[in-house]
Amino acid sequence: MVVAATGGVAAIKTPAVLRRLREAGMGVRAAATEDAYRFVTRLSLAVAAGSEPFDRSAWFTADGQVRHLEWAAWADALVVAPATADAISSAASGRADDVVSALVISGIPKVLWLPAMNTAMWSHPAVRRNVERLEADGHTLLGPVIGPLAARGEGAGLGRMVEPDAVPAAVEALFQERDFEGRKVLVSAGPTREYLDPVRFLSNPSSGKMGYAVAEAARARGASVTLVSGPSALDVPVGVERIRVESAGQMLGALIGPFADADLLVMTAAVADWRAAEVATEKIAKFDERQALELVRTPDILMALAEYRRDQVVVGFSMETDKGVERAAEKARRKRLDFVCLNYPATEDSAFGGDFNRVTVVTSNGEVEELPRLRKRELADSILDRVLPRLRPIQS
């Protein structure tokens, strides 16, 4: 694919976009407008892409070919990062007076825009009209997001370009079938915390990566996604609504409302099973070599949601260290789950916080399917593939 930089401050991120796409195994070339070189050098783009960029100095190849037509025939996608208001306007009006607008109208099958501009510019009616025209032409926009903006004194606002880490998944989504279009998907993720006193809590090492991957995959396949997340350092996937919680009780409260309208709930959260019978209002002091702590059960979220169950598909996760299949099947039966994704957190393939996971799909009647070791994003799509035939028909 071609990654094209235009003349905005966010062009300093374009080399990182190129690197992330290469790390994801994608072939890339770089292009740049003359204004882009005010913020990023030709050499940095060449190093990040692994080849010389296409710019105004190289409209034609050595054998006389028109470069933007040659590159358009080669590429399966164009990523404009950053996409300024001027670049969006040029493409929307069909101009071809710079390398990026020329590439846009030269037949590249997929175009992904990463807007970056001042909040006032992004919200201006002229920009909104141009964006609508690009979307009508089949182009896709990723962002912008709320964050610090470049101009002095602006602070944070809507107009910041998405971070480079979000781009590979967005590119993959361009070619993914949107078979969850019109669906509402609810995902829980991350750990929960049950406080003992103002500074100590019971929890676990869950990073939330599995749940965030499911949310990202469902959104890429066209679903409207709500992610209820315990404490996690992960960025919310673009286009996903995130509700932050801490305790199991808060997670249950946040899930009840969206669950009523959901087509699918994927419960990946590692919920703490126990909480203190009484939470101390002051830090508990050390006073003996041993100290007793009385614990009580936290709410069983899936059991509590069962009374709100209509015909939603519900997928649970189960971490076991012994008798995994037997316990997972029993959990699926008792909690009326369509299936359980079983893994063993003590093994390297399923370790907390990793980028890979290996699960066994277990149904309530004991059917077992062992999935290979996969990246969590790949595993998320495998789970959604198994959910799809179970979903209720969309009501017209």
mmCIF file of C-alpha atoms in Angstrom:
data_model
loop_
_atom_site.group_PDB
_atom_site.id
_atom_site.type_symbol
_atom_site.label_atom_id
_atom_site.label_comp_id
_atom_site.label_asym_id
_atom_site.label_seq_id
_atom_site.Cartn_x
_atom_site.Cartn_y
_atom_site.Cartn_z
ATOM 1 C CA MET A 1 0.000 0.000 0.000
ATOM 2 C CA VAL A 2 0.950 3.664 -0.307
ATOM 3 C CA VAL A 3 1.200 5.870 2.783
ATOM 4 C CA ALA A 4 0.987 9.538 1.816
ATOM 5 C CA ALA A 5 1.972 12.486 3.991
ATOM 6 C CA THR A 6 0.386 15.895 3.510
ATOM 7 C CA GLY A 7 1.288 19.279 4.952
ATOM 8 C CA GLY A 8 0.302 19.132 8.600
ATOM 9 C CA VAL A 9 2.290 18.968 11.833
ATOM 10 C CA ALA A 10 1.124 15.377 12.298
ATOM 11 C CA ALA A 11 3.348 14.406 9.340
ATOM 12 C CA ILE A 12 6.005 13.811 11.974
ATOM 13 C CA LYS A 13 4.031 10.612 12.703
ATOM 14 C CA THR A 14 4.043 9.354 9.115
ATOM 15 C CA PRO A 15 7.318 7.386 9.460
ATOM 16 C CA ALA A 16 5.843 5.617 12.497
ATOM 17 C CA VAL A 17 2.744 4.716 10.473
ATOM 18 C CA LEU A 18 4.988 3.203 7.800
ATOM 19 C CA ARG A 19 6.917 1.211 10.393
ATOM 20 C CA ARG A 20 3.788 -0.144 12.082
ATOM 21 C CA LEU A 21 2.419 -1.333 8.752
ATOM 22 C CA ARG A 22 5.713 -3.016 7.854
ATOM 23 C CA GLU A 23 5.815 -4.666 11.293
ATOM 24 C CA ALA A 24 2.338 -6.044 10.537
ATOM 25 C CA GLY A 25 3.731 -7.697 7.400
ATOM 26 C CA MET A 26 2.369 -5.228 4.852
ATOM 27 C CA GLY A 27 4.287 -3.953 1.840
ATOM 28 C CA VAL A 28 4.483 -0.174 1.850
ATOM 29 C CA ARG A 29 5.648 2.757 -0.244
ATOM 30 C CA ALA A 30 5.729 6.416 0.824
ATOM 31 C CA ALA A 31 4.468 9.517 -0.941
ATOM 32 C CA ALA A 32 4.536 13.154 0.132
ATOM 33 C CA THR A 33 3.337 16.560 -0.932
ATOM 34 C CA GLU A 34 5.779 19.468 -0.982
ATOM 35 C CA ASP A 35 4.113 20.948 2.109
ATOM 36 C CA ALA A 36 4.626 17.671 3.989
ATOM 37 C CA TYR A 37 8.386 18.251 3.788
ATOM 38 C CA ARG A 38 7.976 21.238 6.093
ATOM 39 C CA PHE A 39 7.401 18.735 8.893
ATOM 40 C CA VAL A 40 9.022 15.455 7.841
ATOM 41 C CA THR A 41 12.144 14.798 5.785
ATOM 42 C CA ARG A 42 12.365 12.832 2.580
ATOM 43 C CA LEU A 43 15.093 10.699 4.142
ATOM 44 C CA SER A 44 12.984 9.720 7.162
ATOM 45 C CA LEU A 45 10.163 8.585 4.875
ATOM 46 C CA ALA A 46 12.613 6.637 2.710
ATOM 47 C CA VAL A 47 14.124 4.860 5.718
ATOM 48 C CA ALA A 48 10.719 4.023 7.211
ATOM 49 C CA ALA A 49 9.335 2.752 3.889
ATOM 50 C CA GLY A 50 12.491 1.001 2.738
ATOM 51 C CA SER A 51 12.401 2.788 -0.627
ATOM 52 C CA GLU A 52 12.450 6.262 -2.130
ATOM 53 C CA PRO A 53 9.227 8.230 -1.695
ATOM 54 C CA PHE A 54 7.084 9.504 -4.551
ATOM 55 C CA ASP A 55 6.947 13.310 -4.622
ATOM 56 C CA ARG A 56 6.891 16.161 -7.120
ATOM 57 C CA SER A 57 10.507 15.437 -8.094
ATOM 58 C CA ALA A 58 9.583 12.009 -9.454
ATOM 59 C CA TRP A 59 6.373 12.231 -11.475
ATOM 60 C CA PHE A 60 7.836 9.897 -14.106
ATOM 61 C CA THR A 61 9.836 6.664 -13.849
ATOM 62 C CA ALA A 62 13.181 6.174 -15.611
ATOM 63 C CA ASP A 63 11.445 4.340 -18.477
ATOM 64 C CA GLY A 64 8.833 7.078 -18.949
ATOM 65 C CA GLN A 65 5.943 5.591 -16.989
ATOM 66 C CA VAL A 66 3.613 7.971 -15.130
ATOM 67 C CA ARG A 67 4.437 7.198 -11.525
ATOM 68 C CA HIS A 68 1.063 7.859 -9.904
ATOM 69 C CA LEU A 69 -0.616 5.500 -12.380
ATOM 70 C CA GLU A 70 2.071 2.854 -11.890
ATOM 71 C CA TRP A 71 1.773 3.079 -8.103
ATOM 72 C CA ALA A 72 -2.025 3.003 -8.245
ATOM 73 C CA ALA A 73 -1.868 -0.231 -10.242
ATOM 74 C CA TRP A 74 0.517 -1.697 -7.639
ATOM 75 C CA ALA A 75 -1.278 -0.628 -4.463
ATOM 76 C CA ASP A 76 -4.369 -2.177 -2.934
ATOM 77 C CA ALA A 77 -4.812 0.730 -0.495
ATOM 78 C CA LEU A 78 -3.835 4.355 0.025
ATOM 79 C CA VAL A 79 -3.438 5.690 3.553
ATOM 80 C CA VAL A 80 -3.333 9.493 3.799
ATOM 81 C CA ALA A 81 -1.595 10.270 7.087
ATOM 82 C CA PRO A 82 -2.038 12.992 8.041
ATOM 83 C CA ALA A 83 -5.013 14.175 6.015
ATOM 84 C CA THR A 84 -5.248 17.957 6.156
ATOM 85 C CA ALA A 85 -8.342 19.983 5.317
ATOM 86 C CA ASP A 86 -6.652 21.005 2.054
ATOM 87 C CA ALA A 87 -5.856 17.407 1.090
ATOM 88 C CA ILE A 88 -9.445 16.359 1.798
ATOM 89 C CA SER A 89 -10.746 19.278 -0.263
ATOM 90 C CA SER A 90 -8.459 18.454 -3.199
ATOM 91 C CA ALA A 91 -9.559 14.826 -3.283
ATOM 92 C CA ALA A 92 -13.245 15.641 -2.845
ATOM 93 C CA SER A 93 -13.132 17.987 -5.831
ATOM 94 C CA GLY A 94 -11.193 15.536 -8.001
ATOM 95 C CA ARG A 95 -8.096 17.646 -8.434
ATOM 96 C CA ALA A 96 -4.748 16.099 -9.356
ATOM 97 C CA ASP A 97 -2.293 18.936 -8.830
ATOM 98 C CA ASP A 98 -0.181 17.146 -6.221
ATOM 99 C CA VAL A 99 0.963 13.559 -5.833
ATOM 100 C CA VAL A 100 -1.621 12.646 -3.178
ATOM 101 C CA SER A 101 -4.699 13.949 -5.004
ATOM 102 C CA ALA A 102 -3.338 12.349 -8.197
ATOM 103 C CA LEU A 103 -3.047 8.989 -6.435
ATOM 104 C CA VAL A 104 -6.590 9.302 -5.057
ATOM 105 C CA ILE A 105 -8.172 9.500 -8.523
ATOM 106 C CA SER A 106 -5.883 6.932 -10.147
ATOM 107 C CA GLY A 107 -7.871 3.835 -9.204
ATOM 108 C CA ILE A 108 -6.468 2.581 -5.878
ATOM 109 C CA PRO A 109 -9.244 0.308 -4.562
ATOM 110 C CA LYS A 110 -9.283 1.453 -0.917
ATOM 111 C CA VAL A 111 -8.523 4.881 0.550
ATOM 112 C CA LEU A 112 -8.135 5.505 4.286
ATOM 113 C CA TRP A 113 -7.916 9.082 5.582
ATOM 114 C CA LEU A 114 -6.392 9.993 8.959
ATOM 115 C CA PRO A 115 -7.618 13.564 9.491
ATOM 116 C CA ALA A 116 -5.533 16.012 11.525
ATOM 117 C CA MET A 117 -6.491 19.645 11.932
ATOM 118 C CA ASN A 118 -7.763 22.332 14.268
ATOM 119 C CA THR A 119 -11.114 21.604 15.959
ATOM 120 C CA ALA A 120 -12.783 24.604 14.306
ATOM 121 C CA MET A 121 -11.578 23.476 10.880
ATOM 122 C CA TRP A 122 -12.780 19.896 11.403
ATOM 123 C CA SER A 123 -16.260 21.108 12.377
ATOM 124 C CA HIS A 124 -16.561 23.687 9.549
ATOM 125 C CA PRO A 125 -19.446 22.972 7.134
ATOM 126 C CA ALA A 126 -17.123 23.029 4.118
ATOM 127 C CA VAL A 127 -14.921 20.310 5.604
ATOM 128 C CA ARG A 128 -17.984 18.294 6.638
ATOM 129 C CA ARG A 129 -19.288 18.459 3.046
ATOM 130 C CA ASN A 130 -15.947 17.314 1.663
ATOM 131 C CA VAL A 131 -15.796 14.424 4.145
ATOM 132 C CA GLU A 132 -19.324 13.352 3.186
ATOM 133 C CA ARG A 133 -18.332 13.405 -0.482
ATOM 134 C CA LEU A 134 -15.313 11.179 0.172
ATOM 135 C CA GLU A 135 -17.434 8.752 2.190
ATOM 136 C CA ALA A 136 -20.007 8.692 -0.611
ATOM 137 C CA ASP A 137 -17.147 7.735 -2.952
ATOM 138 C CA GLY A 138 -16.388 4.740 -0.713
ATOM 139 C CA HIS A 139 -13.465 6.197 1.216
ATOM 140 C CA THR A 140 -12.970 5.498 4.934
ATOM 141 C CA LEU A 141 -11.977 7.904 7.696
ATOM 142 C CA LEU A 142 -10.155 6.903 10.871
ATOM 143 C CA GLY A 143 -10.487 9.638 13.471
ATOM 144 C CA PRO A 144 -9.771 12.325 14.299
ATOM 145 C CA VAL A 145 -9.671 11.873 18.068
ATOM 146 C CA ILE A 146 -9.686 14.187 21.059
ATOM 147 C CA GLY A 147 -6.214 15.085 22.273
ATOM 148 C CA PRO A 148 -3.548 17.775 22.426
ATOM 149 C CA LEU A 149 -3.399 19.874 19.273
ATOM 150 C CA ALA A 150 -0.380 21.518 17.722
ATOM 151 C CA ALA A 151 -1.202 25.228 17.728
ATOM 152 C CA ARG A 152 0.020 27.200 20.712
ATOM 153 C CA GLY A 153 -2.662 27.743 23.332
ATOM 154 C CA GLU A 154 -5.166 25.307 21.802
ATOM 155 C CA GLY A 155 -4.881 22.590 24.431
ATOM 156 C CA ALA A 156 -6.906 19.453 23.740
ATOM 157 C CA GLY A 157 -9.678 19.161 21.208
ATOM 158 C CA LEU A 158 -11.222 17.021 18.475
ATOM 159 C CA GLY A 159 -8.829 17.039 15.540
ATOM 160 C CA ARG A 160 -5.792 15.039 16.615
ATOM 161 C CA MET A 161 -4.632 12.295 14.248
ATOM 162 C CA VAL A 162 -5.008 8.771 15.597
ATOM 163 C CA GLU A 163 -1.827 7.158 16.870
ATOM 164 C CA PRO A 164 0.179 4.986 14.431
ATOM 165 C CA ASP A 165 -0.502 1.825 16.455
ATOM 166 C CA ALA A 166 -4.179 2.000 15.427
ATOM 167 C CA VAL A 167 -3.490 2.026 11.691
ATOM 168 C CA PRO A 168 -2.669 -1.641 10.854
ATOM 169 C CA ALA A 169 -5.975 -2.911 12.248
ATOM 170 C CA ALA A 170 -7.848 -0.163 10.383
ATOM 171 C CA VAL A 171 -6.165 -1.155 7.118
ATOM 172 C CA GLU A 172 -7.045 -4.812 7.676
ATOM 173 C CA ALA A 173 -10.636 -3.765 8.347
ATOM 174 C CA LEU A 174 -10.843 -2.172 4.889
ATOM 175 C CA PHE A 175 -10.738 -5.660 3.376
ATOM 176 C CA GLN A 176 -12.827 -7.420 6.012
ATOM 177 C CA GLU A 177 -16.402 -8.462 5.373
ATOM 178 C CA ARG A 178 -18.773 -6.331 7.465
ATOM 179 C CA ASP A 179 -20.854 -9.293 8.552
ATOM 180 C CA PHE A 180 -21.731 -7.693 11.910
ATOM 181 C CA GLU A 181 -23.293 -4.602 10.294
ATOM 182 C CA GLY A 182 -26.371 -3.586 12.286
ATOM 183 C CA ARG A 183 -25.343 -5.649 15.319
ATOM 184 C CA LYS A 184 -24.802 -4.370 18.854
ATOM 185 C CA VAL A 185 -21.904 -6.021 20.620
ATOM 186 C CA LEU A 186 -21.105 -5.689 24.321
ATOM 187 C CA VAL A 187 -17.667 -6.665 25.613
ATOM 188 C CA SER A 188 -16.224 -6.740 29.117
ATOM 189 C CA ALA A 189 -12.468 -6.576 29.548
ATOM 190 C CA GLY A 190 -9.619 -6.225 31.986
ATOM 191 C CA PRO A 191 -9.411 -6.911 35.706
ATOM 192 C CA THR A 192 -11.609 -5.627 38.487
ATOM 193 C CA ARG A 193 -10.394 -4.253 41.804
ATOM 194 C CA GLU A 194 -11.906 -4.853 45.221
ATOM 195 C CA TYR A 195 -10.481 -2.445 47.776
ATOM 196 C CA LEU A 196 -9.466 -3.560 51.263
ATOM 197 C CA ASP A 197 -8.692 -0.025 52.365
ATOM 198 C CA PRO A 198 -8.032 3.275 50.508
ATOM 199 C CA VAL A 199 -4.679 2.047 49.118
ATOM 200 C CA ARG A 200 -4.874 -1.763 48.815
ATOM 201 C CA PHE A 201 -7.067 -3.987 46.688
ATOM 202 C CA LEU A 202 -7.602 -7.560 45.480
ATOM 203 C CA SER A 203 -7.124 -7.961 41.733
ATOM 204 C CA ASN A 204 -5.232 -9.937 39.079
ATOM 205 C CA PRO A 205 -2.691 -9.245 36.295
ATOM 206 C CA SER A 206 -5.186 -9.076 33.405
ATOM 207 C CA SER A 207 -4.154 -6.454 30.821
ATOM 208 C CA GLY A 208 -7.490 -6.333 29.004
ATOM 209 C CA LYS A 209 -5.852 -7.169 25.650
ATOM 210 C CA MET A 210 -8.236 -10.005 24.821
ATOM 211 C CA GLY A 211 -11.381 -7.960 25.384
ATOM 212 C CA TYR A 212 -10.023 -4.923 23.590
ATOM 213 C CA ALA A 213 -9.137 -7.175 20.639
ATOM 214 C CA VAL A 214 -12.712 -8.523 20.533
ATOM 215 C CA ALA A 215 -14.093 -4.975 20.625
ATOM 216 C CA GLU A 216 -11.759 -3.892 17.830
ATOM 217 C CA ALA A 217 -12.602 -6.924 15.682
ATOM 218 C CA ALA A 218 -16.365 -6.489 16.126
ATOM 219 C CA ARG A 219 -16.132 -2.793 15.221
ATOM 220 C CA ALA A 220 -14.067 -3.619 12.111
ATOM 221 C CA ARG A 221 -16.792 -6.041 11.044
ATOM 222 C CA GLY A 222 -19.451 -3.337 11.260
ATOM 223 C CA ALA A 223 -20.870 -3.728 14.772
ATOM 224 C CA SER A 224 -21.774 -0.967 17.181
ATOM 225 C CA VAL A 225 -19.558 -1.828 20.156
ATOM 226 C CA THR A 226 -19.691 -0.946 23.846
ATOM 227 C CA LEU A 227 -16.632 -1.934 25.877
ATOM 228 C CA VAL A 228 -16.971 -2.100 29.679
ATOM 229 C CA SER A 229 -13.402 -2.083 30.936
ATOM 230 C CA GLY A 230 -11.754 -2.513 34.272
ATOM 231 C CA PRO A 231 -8.448 -0.691 34.878
ATOM 232 C CA SER A 232 -6.292 -0.987 31.750
ATOM 233 C CA ALA A 233 -3.486 1.003 30.140
ATOM 234 C CA LEU A 234 -4.774 0.205 26.631
ATOM 235 C CA ASP A 235 -6.131 2.846 24.258
ATOM 236 C CA VAL A 236 -9.788 2.470 23.376
ATOM 237 C CA PRO A 237 -10.194 1.106 19.823
ATOM 238 C CA VAL A 238 -11.324 3.789 17.379
ATOM 239 C CA GLY A 239 -15.108 3.873 17.047
ATOM 240 C CA VAL A 240 -15.741 1.899 20.240
ATOM 241 C CA GLU A 241 -17.616 3.351 23.214
ATOM 242 C CA ARG A 242 -15.743 2.593 26.436
ATOM 243 C CA ILE A 243 -17.211 2.636 29.942
ATOM 244 C CA ARG A 244 -14.567 2.560 32.682
ATOM 245 C CA VAL A 245 -15.263 0.691 35.926
ATOM 246 C CA GLU A 246 -13.244 -0.673 38.840
ATOM 247 C CA SER A 247 -15.196 -3.159 40.953
ATOM 248 C CA ALA A 248 -17.283 -6.194 40.019
ATOM 249 C CA GLY A 249 -20.394 -4.385 41.233
ATOM 250 C CA GLN A 250 -19.630 -1.408 39.001
ATOM 251 C CA MET A 251 -19.031 -3.716 36.039
ATOM 252 C CA LEU A 252 -22.383 -5.418 36.556
ATOM 253 C CA GLY A 253 -24.128 -2.056 36.805
ATOM 254 C CA ALA A 254 -22.477 -0.843 33.592
ATOM 255 C CA LEU A 255 -23.415 -4.010 31.660
ATOM 256 C CA ILE A 256 -27.106 -4.256 32.571
ATOM 257 C CA GLY A 257 -28.311 -1.336 30.435
ATOM 258 C CA PRO A 258 -26.462 -2.129 27.179
ATOM 259 C CA PHE A 259 -27.134 -5.876 27.584
ATOM 260 C CA ALA A 260 -30.875 -5.388 27.038
ATOM 261 C CA ASP A 261 -30.322 -4.219 23.444
ATOM 262 C CA ALA A 262 -27.215 -6.256 22.651
ATOM 263 C CA ASP A 263 -27.029 -9.051 20.102
ATOM 264 C CA LEU A 264 -23.847 -10.418 21.663
ATOM 265 C CA LEU A 265 -22.033 -10.261 24.993
ATOM 266 C CA VAL A 266 -18.432 -11.461 25.157
ATOM 267 C CA MET A 267 -17.384 -11.600 28.805
ATOM 268 C CA THR A 268 -13.587 -11.623 28.747
ATOM 269 C CA ALA A 269 -13.127 -9.648 31.987
ATOM 270 C CA ALA A 270 -11.117 -11.302 34.752
ATOM 271 C CA VAL A 271 -13.505 -10.436 37.560
ATOM 272 C CA ALA A 272 -12.238 -10.661 41.129
ATOM 273 C CA ASP A 273 -14.321 -13.353 42.877
ATOM 274 C CA TRP A 274 -13.868 -12.011 46.390
ATOM 275 C CA ARG A 275 -14.058 -8.706 48.196
ATOM 276 C CA ALA A 276 -13.515 -7.624 51.781
ATOM 277 C CA ALA A 277 -16.551 -8.073 54.028
ATOM 278 C CA GLU A 278 -15.802 -4.589 55.339
ATOM 279 C CA VAL A 279 -13.681 -1.996 53.557
ATOM 280 C CA ALA A 280 -11.528 -0.027 55.968
ATOM 281 C CA THR A 281 -11.857 3.746 55.709
ATOM 282 C CA GLU A 282 -8.235 4.225 56.803
ATOM 283 C CA LYS A 283 -5.091 2.375 55.751
ATOM 284 C CA ILE A 284 -4.862 -0.891 57.688
ATOM 285 C CA ALA A 285 -1.807 -0.780 59.906
ATOM 286 C CA LYS A 286 0.622 -3.651 60.392
ATOM 287 C CA PHE A 287 0.395 -4.972 63.918
ATOM 288 C CA ASP A 288 1.122 -8.739 64.016
ATOM 289 C CA GLU A 289 2.930 -11.402 61.998
ATOM 290 C CA ARG A 290 -0.483 -12.717 60.907
ATOM 291 C CA GLN A 291 -3.629 -10.872 60.074
ATOM 292 C CA ALA A 292 -7.025 -12.370 59.261
ATOM 293 C CA LEU A 293 -9.138 -11.020 56.415
ATOM 294 C CA GLU A 294 -12.810 -11.892 55.986
ATOM 295 C CA LEU A 295 -13.891 -12.160 52.358
ATOM 296 C CA VAL A 296 -17.315 -12.410 50.730
ATOM 297 C CA ARG A 297 -18.264 -13.213 47.155
ATOM 298 C CA THR A 298 -18.553 -10.499 44.554
ATOM 299 C CA PRO A 299 -21.600 -10.530 42.260
ATOM 300 C CA ASP A 300 -21.659 -13.324 39.691
ATOM 301 C CA ILE A 301 -22.121 -11.060 36.685
ATOM 302 C CA LEU A 302 -23.231 -13.676 34.156
ATOM 303 C CA MET A 303 -25.725 -15.206 36.592
ATOM 304 C CA ALA A 304 -27.092 -11.753 37.405
ATOM 305 C CA LEU A 305 -27.491 -10.921 33.712
ATOM 306 C CA ALA A 306 -29.405 -14.149 33.092
ATOM 307 C CA GLU A 307 -32.686 -12.558 34.227
ATOM 308 C CA TYR A 308 -32.295 -9.952 31.476
ATOM 309 C CA ARG A 309 -31.530 -12.593 28.849
ATOM 310 C CA ARG A 310 -33.720 -12.731 25.781
ATOM 311 C CA ASP A 311 -32.098 -14.250 22.705
ATOM 312 C CA GLN A 312 -28.654 -12.657 22.982
ATOM 313 C CA VAL A 313 -25.616 -14.779 22.259
ATOM 314 C CA VAL A 314 -23.423 -14.901 25.379
ATOM 315 C CA VAL A 315 -19.801 -16.057 25.348
ATOM 316 C CA GLY A 316 -17.831 -16.534 28.549
ATOM 317 C CA PHE A 317 -14.153 -16.981 29.322
ATOM 318 C CA SER A 318 -12.861 -19.432 31.883
ATOM 319 C CA MET A 319 -9.364 -19.674 33.330
ATOM 320 C CA GLU A 320 -8.649 -23.011 34.945
ATOM 321 C CA THR A 321 -5.601 -24.818 36.250
ATOM 322 C CA ASP A 322 -7.248 -28.266 36.546
ATOM 323 C CA LYS A 323 -10.197 -30.169 35.004
ATOM 324 C CA GLY A 324 -10.642 -27.309 32.568
ATOM 325 C CA VAL A 325 -13.020 -28.832 30.007
ATOM 326 C CA GLU A 326 -15.259 -30.343 32.674
ATOM 327 C CA ARG A 327 -15.492 -27.079 34.594
ATOM 328 C CA ALA A 328 -15.963 -24.979 31.476
ATOM 329 C CA ALA A 329 -18.858 -27.171 30.272
ATOM 330 C CA GLU A 330 -20.468 -26.969 33.713
ATOM 331 C CA LYS A 331 -20.078 -23.172 33.681
ATOM 332 C CA ALA A 332 -21.708 -22.982 30.234
ATOM 333 C CA ARG A 333 -24.666 -25.075 31.442
ATOM 334 C CA ARG A 334 -25.152 -23.262 34.747
ATOM 335 C CA LYS A 335 -24.881 -19.779 33.268
ATOM 336 C CA ARG A 336 -26.699 -20.532 29.996
ATOM 337 C CA LEU A 337 -23.726 -19.600 27.832
ATOM 338 C CA ASP A 338 -23.533 -20.411 24.136
ATOM 339 C CA PHE A 339 -19.914 -21.424 24.657
ATOM 340 C CA VAL A 340 -16.928 -20.836 26.892
ATOM 341 C CA CYS A 341 -13.405 -19.974 25.805
ATOM 342 C CA LEU A 342 -11.197 -21.975 28.135
ATOM 343 C CA ASN A 343 -7.575 -21.166 28.736
ATOM 344 C CA TYR A 344 -4.907 -21.966 31.251
ATOM 345 C CA PRO A 345 -3.224 -18.809 32.605
ATOM 346 C CA ALA A 346 -0.250 -20.742 33.970
ATOM 347 C CA THR A 347 0.878 -21.768 30.479
ATOM 348 C CA GLU A 348 3.053 -19.633 28.217
ATOM 349 C CA ASP A 349 0.424 -19.591 25.465
ATOM 350 C CA SER A 350 -2.210 -18.062 27.742
ATOM 351 C CA ALA A 351 -0.172 -15.914 30.101
ATOM 352 C CA PHE A 352 -1.729 -12.725 31.427
ATOM 353 C CA GLY A 353 -0.665 -9.635 29.496
ATOM 354 C CA GLY A 354 0.673 -11.425 26.410
ATOM 355 C CA ASP A 355 -0.137 -10.751 22.778
ATOM 356 C CA PHE A 356 -0.990 -14.408 22.049
ATOM 357 C CA ASN A 357 -3.547 -16.780 23.471
ATOM 358 C CA ARG A 358 -4.601 -20.383 23.033
ATOM 359 C CA VAL A 359 -8.164 -21.315 23.914
ATOM 360 C CA THR A 360 -10.417 -24.329 23.828
ATOM 361 C CA VAL A 361 -14.037 -23.662 22.849
ATOM 362 C CA VAL A 362 -16.373 -25.667 25.106
ATOM 363 C CA THR A 363 -20.171 -25.809 24.768
ATOM 364 C CA SER A 364 -22.727 -26.676 27.437
ATOM 365 C CA ASN A 365 -23.155 -30.187 26.026
ATOM 366 C CA GLY A 366 -19.426 -30.823 26.221
ATOM 367 C CA GLU A 367 -18.459 -30.263 22.597
ATOM 368 C CA VAL A 368 -14.775 -29.290 22.469
ATOM 369 C CA GLU A 369 -12.777 -27.452 19.794
ATOM 370 C CA GLU A 370 -9.137 -26.661 20.402
ATOM 371 C CA LEU A 371 -7.958 -23.542 18.597
ATOM 372 C CA PRO A 372 -4.301 -23.002 17.702
ATOM 373 C CA ARG A 373 -2.074 -20.420 19.333
ATOM 374 C CA LEU A 374 -3.125 -17.096 17.817
ATOM 375 C CA ARG A 375 -2.553 -13.416 18.255
ATOM 376 C CA LYS A 376 -5.381 -12.094 20.370
ATOM 377 C CA ARG A 377 -6.695 -10.006 17.474
ATOM 378 C CA GLU A 378 -6.797 -13.118 15.260
ATOM 379 C CA LEU A 379 -8.427 -15.086 18.058
ATOM 380 C CA ALA A 380 -11.064 -12.371 18.404
ATOM 381 C CA ASP A 381 -12.093 -12.902 14.778
ATOM 382 C CA SER A 382 -12.149 -16.678 15.306
ATOM 383 C CA ILE A 383 -14.553 -16.198 18.217
ATOM 384 C CA LEU A 384 -16.779 -13.880 16.168
ATOM 385 C CA ASP A 385 -16.781 -16.419 13.313
ATOM 386 C CA ARG A 386 -18.247 -18.987 15.727
ATOM 387 C CA VAL A 387 -20.791 -16.502 17.054
ATOM 388 C CA LEU A 388 -22.132 -15.426 13.644
ATOM 389 C CA PRO A 389 -24.338 -18.481 12.890
ATOM 390 C CA ARG A 390 -25.871 -18.232 16.374
ATOM 391 C CA LEU A 391 -27.070 -14.619 16.066
ATOM 392 C CA ARG A 392 -30.776 -13.886 15.801
ATOM 393 C CA PRO A 393 -31.962 -12.466 12.448
ATOM 394 C CA ILE A 394 -31.898 -8.678 12.235
ATOM 395 C CA GLN A 395 -35.401 -7.288 12.476
ATOM 396 C CA SER A 396 -36.283 -5.148 9.455
#
